[in-house]
CSV table of C-alpha atoms in Angstrom, one decimal:
chain,number,residue,atom,x,y,z
A,8,GLY,CA,79.0,59.6,87.5
A,9,GLN,CA,82.3,58.7,89.1
A,10,GLN,CA,83.9,61.5,91.1
A,11,VAL,CA,87.4,61.7,92.7
A,12,MET,CA,87.7,64.2,95.5
A,13,GLN,CA,91.1,65.4,96.7
A,14,ILE,CA,92.0,67.4,99.8
A,15,PRO,CA,93.4,69.8,100.8
A,16,GLN,CA,93.3,72.1,97.8
A,17,TYR,CA,96.5,73.9,99.0
A,18,GLN,CA,99.1,73.2,101.6
A,19,HIS,CA,101.9,75.5,102.8
A,20,VAL,CA,104.7,73.9,104.7
A,21,GLN,CA,108.1,74.8,106.0
A,22,GLU,CA,110.9,72.9,104.4
A,23,GLY,CA,111.5,69.8,106.5
A,24,GLU,CA,107.8,69.4,107.5
A,25,ASP,CA,105.7,66.5,106.4
A,26,PHE,CA,102.9,66.7,103.9
A,27,THR,CA,99.9,64.5,103.1
A,28,THR,CA,97.2,64.7,100.4
A,29,TYR,CA,94.1,62.5,100.5
A,30,CYS,CA,92.0,61.2,97.7
A,31,ASN,CA,88.5,59.7,97.9
A,32,SER,CA,86.4,58.2,95.1
A,33,SER,CA,82.6,57.8,95.0
A,34,THR,CA,83.1,54.4,93.4
A,35,THR,CA,85.4,51.4,93.9
A,36,LEU,CA,88.5,51.8,91.8
A,37,SER,CA,90.4,49.3,89.8
A,38,ASN,CA,93.6,51.3,90.3
A,39,ILE,CA,94.7,54.7,91.3
A,40,GLN,CA,97.6,56.7,89.9
A,41,TRP,CA,99.5,59.6,91.3
A,42,TYR,CA,101.0,62.4,89.3
A,43,LYS,CA,103.0,65.5,90.0
A,44,GLN,CA,102.7,68.6,87.9
A,45,ARG,CA,105.2,71.5,88.2
A,46,PRO,CA,103.9,75.0,87.3
A,47,GLY,CA,103.8,75.3,83.6
A,48,GLY,CA,104.6,71.6,83.1
A,49,HIS,CA,102.7,68.5,82.4
A,50,PRO,CA,101.5,65.8,84.8
A,51,VAL,CA,104.3,63.3,85.4
A,52,PHE,CA,103.4,59.8,86.5
A,53,LEU,CA,104.6,58.9,90.0
A,54,ILE,CA,103.1,55.5,90.8
A,55,GLN,CA,100.1,53.2,90.3
A,56,LEU,CA,98.4,51.2,93.1
A,57,VAL,CA,96.3,48.3,92.2
A,58,LYS,CA,95.8,46.0,95.3
A,59,SER,CA,93.6,46.6,98.2
A,60,GLY,CA,95.6,48.0,101.2
A,61,GLU,CA,98.7,48.4,99.0
A,62,VAL,CA,101.5,50.6,100.3
A,63,LYS,CA,104.4,51.7,98.1
A,64,LYS,CA,107.4,53.9,98.9
A,65,GLN,CA,109.6,56.0,96.7
A,66,LYS,CA,112.3,57.6,98.8
A,67,ARG,CA,110.5,60.2,100.9
A,68,LEU,CA,107.1,59.5,99.3
A,69,THR,CA,104.7,56.9,100.7
A,70,PHE,CA,101.5,55.9,98.8
A,71,GLN,CA,98.6,54.0,100.2
A,72,PHE,CA,95.5,52.5,98.7
A,73,GLY,CA,92.6,51.9,101.0
A,74,GLU,CA,91.2,48.5,101.8
A,75,ALA,CA,88.0,49.3,100.1
A,76,LYS,CA,89.9,50.6,97.0
A,77,LYS,CA,88.0,53.9,97.3
A,78,ASN,CA,90.6,56.1,98.9
A,79,SER,CA,94.3,56.8,98.7
A,80,SER,CA,96.9,59.0,100.2
A,81,LEU,CA,100.3,60.4,99.4
A,82,HIS,CA,102.6,61.3,102.3
A,83,ILE,CA,105.9,63.2,101.8
A,84,THR,CA,108.4,63.0,104.7
A,85,ALA,CA,110.6,66.0,105.3
A,86,THR,CA,109.6,68.1,102.4
A,87,GLN,CA,112.2,69.9,100.2
A,88,THR,CA,111.8,72.9,97.9
A,89,THR,CA,112.0,70.5,95.0
A,90,ASP,CA,108.7,68.9,96.1
A,91,VAL,CA,106.8,72.1,95.1
A,92,GLY,CA,104.0,71.4,92.6
A,93,THR,CA,100.5,70.1,92.3
A,94,TYR,CA,99.9,66.5,93.2
A,95,PHE,CA,97.0,64.7,91.5
A,96,CYS,CA,95.4,61.4,92.1
A,97,ALA,CA,93.6,59.8,89.3
A,98,GLY,CA,91.3,56.9,89.5
A,99,MET,CA,90.2,54.3,87.0
A,100,ALA,CA,86.9,52.5,87.9
A,101,GLY,CA,86.7,50.5,84.7
A,102,GLY,CA,86.8,51.2,81.0
A,103,PHE,CA,89.4,53.6,79.8
A,104,LYS,CA,88.5,56.8,81.6
A,105,THR,CA,90.8,58.0,84.2
A,106,ILE,CA,89.2,60.6,86.5
A,107,PHE,CA,91.5,63.2,88.1
A,108,GLY,CA,91.1,64.7,91.5
A,109,ALA,CA,91.3,68.5,91.7
A,110,GLY,CA,94.9,68.3,92.9
A,111,THR,CA,96.7,69.5,96.0
A,112,ARG,CA,99.1,72.4,95.4
A,113,LEU,CA,102.1,72.2,97.6
A,114,PHE,CA,104.1,75.2,98.6
A,115,VAL,CA,107.4,74.7,100.4
A,116,LYS,CA,109.1,77.6,102.2
A,117,ALA,CA,112.8,77.4,102.6
B,4,ALA,CA,113.0,56.7,76.0
B,5,ALA,CA,110.4,58.0,73.6
B,6,GLY,CA,107.7,60.1,75.1
B,7,VAL,CA,104.3,61.4,74.0
B,8,ILE,CA,104.8,64.0,71.4
B,9,GLN,CA,102.3,66.8,70.9
B,10,SER,CA,102.2,69.5,68.3
B,11,PRO,CA,102.0,72.4,68.1
B,12,ARG,CA,103.2,73.4,71.5
B,13,HIS,CA,101.5,76.8,71.3
B,14,LEU,CA,98.6,77.9,69.1
B,15,ILE,CA,96.7,81.2,68.8
B,16,LYS,CA,93.4,81.2,67.0
B,17,GLU,CA,90.6,83.7,66.7
B,18,LYS,CA,87.0,83.1,67.7
B,19,ARG,CA,85.1,80.9,65.3
B,20,GLU,CA,88.2,79.5,63.8
B,21,THR,CA,89.2,75.9,63.7
B,22,ALA,CA,92.2,74.2,65.3
B,23,THR,CA,93.8,70.8,65.0
B,24,LEU,CA,96.0,69.3,67.6
B,25,LYS,CA,98.2,66.3,67.0
B,26,CYS,CA,99.5,63.6,69.3
B,27,TYR,CA,102.0,60.8,68.8
B,28,PRO,CA,101.7,58.3,71.6
B,29,ILE,CA,104.5,56.2,73.0
B,30,PRO,CA,105.3,53.3,70.6
B,31,ARG,CA,103.3,50.1,71.4
B,32,HIS,CA,100.9,52.0,73.7
B,33,ASP,CA,97.4,51.0,72.7
B,34,THR,CA,95.4,53.7,74.4
B,35,VAL,CA,95.4,57.4,73.8
B,36,TYR,CA,93.6,60.0,75.9
B,37,TRP,CA,92.9,63.7,75.4
B,38,TYR,CA,92.6,66.1,78.4
B,39,GLN,CA,91.7,69.8,78.7
B,40,GLN,CA,93.3,71.7,81.6
B,41,GLY,CA,92.1,75.3,82.3
B,42,PRO,CA,94.2,77.7,84.4
B,43,GLY,CA,94.4,76.4,88.0
B,44,GLN,CA,92.1,73.4,87.2
B,45,ASP,CA,92.7,69.7,87.1
B,46,PRO,CA,92.9,67.9,83.8
B,47,GLN,CA,89.4,67.2,82.4
B,48,PHE,CA,89.0,64.0,80.4
B,49,LEU,CA,87.7,64.6,76.9
B,50,ILE,CA,88.0,61.4,75.0
B,51,SER,CA,90.0,58.2,74.6
B,52,PHE,CA,90.9,55.6,72.0
B,53,TYR,CA,91.8,52.0,72.3
B,54,GLU,CA,93.4,50.4,69.3
B,55,LYS,CA,92.2,53.2,67.1
B,56,MET,CA,88.6,52.9,68.2
B,57,GLN,CA,86.9,55.5,70.4
B,58,SER,CA,86.7,53.8,73.8
B,59,ASP,CA,85.3,56.4,76.2
B,60,LYS,CA,83.9,59.9,76.0
B,61,GLY,CA,84.0,62.6,78.7
B,62,SER,CA,83.1,66.3,78.7
B,63,ILE,CA,84.0,66.9,75.0
B,64,PRO,CA,81.9,69.6,73.3
B,65,ASP,CA,80.0,68.7,70.2
B,66,ARG,CA,82.2,71.2,68.4
B,67,PHE,CA,85.2,69.0,69.1
B,68,SER,CA,86.0,65.7,67.4
B,69,ALA,CA,88.9,63.4,67.6
B,70,GLN,CA,90.2,60.3,65.8
B,71,GLN,CA,93.1,57.9,65.9
B,72,PHE,CA,94.8,56.9,62.7
B,73,SER,CA,96.3,53.7,61.4
B,74,ASP,CA,99.8,54.8,62.6
B,75,TYR,CA,98.3,55.4,66.1
B,76,HIS,CA,98.7,59.1,66.0
B,77,SER,CA,95.7,61.0,67.1
B,78,GLU,CA,94.2,64.4,66.2
B,79,LEU,CA,91.8,66.6,68.2
B,80,ASN,CA,89.8,68.9,65.9
B,81,MET,CA,88.2,71.9,67.4
B,82,SER,CA,85.7,74.0,65.4
B,83,SER,CA,83.9,77.3,66.1
B,84,LEU,CA,86.4,78.1,68.7
B,85,GLU,CA,85.2,80.1,71.7
B,86,LEU,CA,87.2,82.2,74.2
B,87,GLY,CA,86.5,79.5,76.9
B,88,ASP,CA,88.3,76.9,74.8
B,89,SER,CA,91.6,78.6,75.8
B,90,ALA,CA,93.4,76.0,77.8
B,91,LEU,CA,96.2,73.5,77.9
B,92,TYR,CA,95.4,70.3,75.9
B,93,PHE,CA,97.2,67.2,76.9
B,94,CYS,CA,97.5,64.0,75.1
B,95,ALA,CA,98.4,60.9,77.1
B,96,SER,CA,99.0,57.3,76.3
B,97,SER,CA,99.1,54.0,78.1
B,98,SER,CA,99.4,50.3,77.6
B,99,GLY,CA,96.2,48.7,78.7
B,100,ALA,CA,95.3,49.9,82.3
B,101,GLY,CA,98.9,50.7,83.1
B,102,ALA,CA,100.6,54.0,83.8
B,103,THR,CA,99.5,56.9,81.8
B,104,PHE,CA,102.2,59.2,80.3
B,105,PHE,CA,101.4,62.7,79.3
B,106,GLY,CA,102.8,64.8,76.5
B,107,GLN,CA,104.0,68.3,77.2
B,108,GLY,CA,100.7,69.8,76.0
B,109,THR,CA,99.5,72.3,73.5
B,110,ARG,CA,98.6,75.7,74.9
B,111,LEU,CA,95.7,77.0,72.9
B,112,THR,CA,94.8,80.7,73.1
B,113,VAL,CA,91.6,81.9,71.5
B,114,VAL,CA,91.4,85.6,71.0
């Protein structure tokens, strides 16, 4: 079945350093979504990418969707302590089932 | 703006009991999803409904069932509860293949 792999599982950074998490799907995706979940909270939608090679930016966050629509990345420039949380990618290959990656937990040291 | 509403927020049940979780999706959203998230795990897809009809099924145990009603709210029914069912249960809704918005979740503890 469809699988979405996400790496790394954990990332510790010093405040001000950059951070990147990568997402790979075993199948071509119709779209990919990114979420942030704070400890004890619920996943919060960040962005959706639909087009091959699409790049979107939200302030210090840059999201990319691969040309083959099988991989994606989230890059945070100059991390802040407020960036702490788990970042999930979630891919939809068709139908109504969105498959989540295992998430990357980001720790930021002040 | 209205969000996805889940109730109850917390639930404690004993083994072999039954639990019912409720979800009220964002108005005009046509798709509802249920996810189970264990401690330190990613959300696992259980089941989804599109326009009140079951549209997709994931790793939902046979002891669980769900339905979506005419007013678009959804309920997840869980019977013969086991200790391993203790988790956060999220409901989410979307309009078509658009962004999916999650409720705050129901934390189920089975003792």
